[in-house]
mmCIF file of C-alpha atoms in Angstrom:
data_model
loop_
_atom_site.group_PDB
_atom_site.id
_atom_site.type_symbol
_atom_site.label_atom_id
_atom_site.label_comp_id
_atom_site.label_asym_id
_atom_site.label_seq_id
_atom_site.Cartn_x
_atom_site.Cartn_y
_atom_site.Cartn_z
ATOM 1 C CA UNK A 150 0.000 0.000 0.000
ATOM 2 C CA UNK A 151 1.336 3.429 -0.974
ATOM 3 C CA UNK A 152 2.156 5.906 1.743
ATOM 4 C CA UNK A 153 0.091 9.061 1.514
ATOM 5 C CA UNK A 154 1.257 12.646 1.773
ATOM 6 C CA UNK A 155 -0.811 15.800 2.141
ATOM 7 C CA UNK A 156 0.705 18.881 0.529
ATOM 8 C CA UNK A 157 -0.470 22.347 1.585
ATOM 9 C CA UNK A 158 0.970 24.878 -0.878
ATOM 10 C CA UNK A 159 -0.776 27.956 -2.268
ATOM 11 C CA UNK A 160 1.477 28.413 -5.325
ATOM 12 C CA UNK A 161 0.039 26.255 -8.112
ATOM 13 C CA UNK A 162 3.379 25.644 -9.837
ATOM 14 C CA UNK A 163 5.020 24.412 -6.629
ATOM 15 C CA UNK A 164 1.961 22.360 -5.683
ATOM 16 C CA UNK A 165 2.138 20.621 -9.080
ATOM 17 C CA UNK A 166 5.909 20.121 -8.770
ATOM 18 C CA UNK A 167 5.598 18.585 -5.299
ATOM 19 C CA UNK A 168 2.772 16.346 -6.491
ATOM 20 C CA UNK A 169 4.821 15.195 -9.472
ATOM 21 C CA UNK A 170 8.023 14.544 -7.501
ATOM 22 C CA UNK A 171 6.241 12.689 -4.705
ATOM 23 C CA UNK A 172 4.156 10.634 -7.147
ATOM 24 C CA UNK A 173 7.350 9.657 -8.986
ATOM 25 C CA UNK A 174 8.680 8.384 -5.644
ATOM 26 C CA UNK A 175 5.607 6.174 -5.229
ATOM 27 C CA UNK A 176 3.571 8.262 -2.813
ATOM 28 C CA UNK A 177 -0.152 8.890 -3.021
ATOM 29 C CA UNK A 178 -0.432 12.697 -2.950
ATOM 30 C CA UNK A 179 -3.343 14.928 -2.016
ATOM 31 C CA UNK A 180 -2.568 18.606 -2.583
ATOM 32 C CA UNK A 181 -4.429 21.622 -1.223
ATOM 33 C CA UNK A 182 -4.166 25.315 -2.192
ATOM 34 C CA UNK A 183 -5.207 26.798 1.148
ATOM 35 C CA UNK A 184 -5.823 26.103 4.815
ATOM 36 C CA UNK A 185 -9.592 25.863 4.341
ATOM 37 C CA UNK A 186 -9.461 22.949 1.881
ATOM 38 C CA UNK A 187 -6.680 21.299 3.897
ATOM 39 C CA UNK A 188 -8.737 21.356 7.118
ATOM 40 C CA UNK A 189 -11.798 20.059 5.263
ATOM 41 C CA UNK A 190 -9.778 17.108 3.936
ATOM 42 C CA UNK A 191 -8.528 16.220 7.417
ATOM 43 C CA UNK A 192 -12.104 15.769 8.530
ATOM 44 C CA UNK A 193 -13.235 13.758 5.504
ATOM 45 C CA UNK A 194 -10.400 11.383 4.624
ATOM 46 C CA UNK A 195 -8.010 8.964 6.267
ATOM 47 C CA UNK A 196 -5.055 10.710 7.851
ATOM 48 C CA UNK A 197 -1.893 10.811 5.732
ATOM 49 C CA UNK A 198 1.467 9.247 6.546
ATOM 50 C CA UNK A 199 3.190 12.624 6.229
ATOM 51 C CA UNK A 200 2.402 16.300 5.628
ATOM 52 C CA UNK A 201 4.220 19.025 3.743
ATOM 53 C CA UNK A 202 3.091 22.495 4.878
ATOM 54 C CA UNK A 203 3.929 25.899 3.437
ATOM 55 C CA UNK A 204 4.184 28.629 6.087
ATOM 56 C CA UNK A 205 2.713 31.587 4.170
ATOM 57 C CA UNK A 206 -0.833 30.881 3.024
ATOM 58 C CA UNK A 207 -3.622 33.185 1.826
ATOM 59 C CA UNK A 208 -5.961 32.105 4.636
ATOM 60 C CA UNK A 209 -3.689 30.892 7.399
ATOM 61 C CA UNK A 210 -0.221 30.013 8.520
ATOM 62 C CA UNK A 211 1.359 26.594 8.040
ATOM 63 C CA UNK A 212 3.374 26.945 11.249
ATOM 64 C CA UNK A 213 0.185 27.492 13.240
ATOM 65 C CA UNK A 214 -1.449 24.528 11.511
ATOM 66 C CA UNK A 215 1.586 22.376 12.317
ATOM 67 C CA UNK A 216 1.524 23.416 15.966
ATOM 68 C CA UNK A 217 -2.186 22.599 16.148
ATOM 69 C CA UNK A 218 -1.702 19.179 14.503
ATOM 70 C CA UNK A 219 1.170 18.319 16.837
ATOM 71 C CA UNK A 220 -1.031 19.109 19.843
ATOM 72 C CA UNK A 221 -3.770 16.583 18.946
ATOM 73 C CA UNK A 222 -3.581 12.915 19.890
ATOM 74 C CA UNK A 223 -4.718 11.699 16.454
ATOM 75 C CA UNK A 224 -2.207 13.759 14.443
ATOM 76 C CA UNK A 225 0.755 14.382 16.768
ATOM 77 C CA UNK A 226 2.819 11.480 15.401
ATOM 78 C CA UNK A 227 2.382 12.317 11.712
ATOM 79 C CA UNK A 228 5.714 13.647 10.407
ATOM 80 C CA UNK A 229 5.503 17.221 9.130
ATOM 81 C CA UNK A 230 7.923 19.010 6.825
ATOM 82 C CA UNK A 231 7.422 22.764 6.986
ATOM 83 C CA UNK A 232 8.699 25.043 4.198
ATOM 84 C CA UNK A 233 9.141 28.719 3.504
ATOM 85 C CA UNK A 234 11.402 31.358 1.988
ATOM 86 C CA UNK A 235 11.634 33.171 5.322
ATOM 87 C CA UNK A 236 15.039 33.764 6.896
ATOM 88 C CA UNK A 237 13.969 32.394 10.276
ATOM 89 C CA UNK A 238 12.633 29.004 9.192
ATOM 90 C CA UNK A 239 14.644 27.016 11.742
ATOM 91 C CA UNK A 240 13.058 28.989 14.595
ATOM 92 C CA UNK A 241 9.619 28.527 13.025
ATOM 93 C CA UNK A 242 10.287 24.777 12.746
ATOM 94 C CA UNK A 243 11.186 24.559 16.421
ATOM 95 C CA UNK A 244 8.266 26.707 17.585
ATOM 96 C CA UNK A 245 5.730 24.787 15.484
ATOM 97 C CA UNK A 246 7.110 21.346 16.490
ATOM 98 C CA UNK A 247 7.653 20.381 12.838
ATOM 99 C CA UNK A 248 9.815 17.326 12.254
ATOM 100 C CA UNK A 249 11.946 19.020 9.597
ATOM 101 C CA UNK A 250 12.082 22.132 7.428
ATOM 102 C CA UNK A 251 12.832 23.003 3.808
ATOM 103 C CA UNK A 252 13.997 26.429 2.716
ATOM 104 C CA UNK A 253 12.705 27.840 -0.550
ATOM 105 C CA UNK A 254 14.228 27.866 -3.070
ATOM 106 C CA UNK A 255 15.170 24.255 -2.543
ATOM 107 C CA UNK A 256 17.287 21.553 -4.101
ATOM 108 C CA UNK A 257 15.169 18.710 -5.519
ATOM 109 C CA UNK A 258 17.501 16.030 -4.157
ATOM 110 C CA UNK A 259 17.273 17.568 -0.680
ATOM 111 C CA UNK A 260 13.478 17.681 -0.982
ATOM 112 C CA UNK A 261 13.336 14.001 -1.956
ATOM 113 C CA UNK A 262 15.748 12.979 0.795
ATOM 114 C CA UNK A 263 13.762 14.792 3.492
ATOM 115 C CA UNK A 264 10.368 13.494 2.340
ATOM 116 C CA UNK A 265 11.588 9.907 2.056
ATOM 117 C CA UNK A 266 13.121 10.079 5.533
ATOM 118 C CA UNK A 267 10.000 11.527 7.156
ATOM 119 C CA UNK A 268 7.576 9.231 5.326
ATOM 120 C CA UNK A 269 9.576 6.224 6.487
ATOM 121 C CA UNK A 270 9.032 7.295 10.113
ATOM 122 C CA UNK A 271 5.308 6.588 9.952
ATOM 123 C CA UNK A 272 4.117 3.190 11.072
ATOM 124 C CA UNK A 273 0.400 2.462 10.667
ATOM 125 C CA UNK A 274 -1.195 -0.202 12.815
#
């Protein structure tokens, strides 16, 4: 069974790139353009094996979403990779309790390495 990844990215080109790269690596990808559709999906579908969250969103903040997810029993163990072009991403990662971070612009090999590592951390019972 394929591992699933939720991608929350408001930029369509990046959302499509992430979807393509992750699909090529054998993941089942569900991608969302904003916090509203992302939250709706969490309530309607099975939880993913990993999440990739952009910090700057038109209707929310990926760091806040990460912090919220990490505070709930059902989602606290799902690995989260947080990403942004901000200079202070490491501090944001620590404050939000994300498992890892990715600075934009990013190297594709680094992206793949980080997503593979985090996705392998998830064990479903």
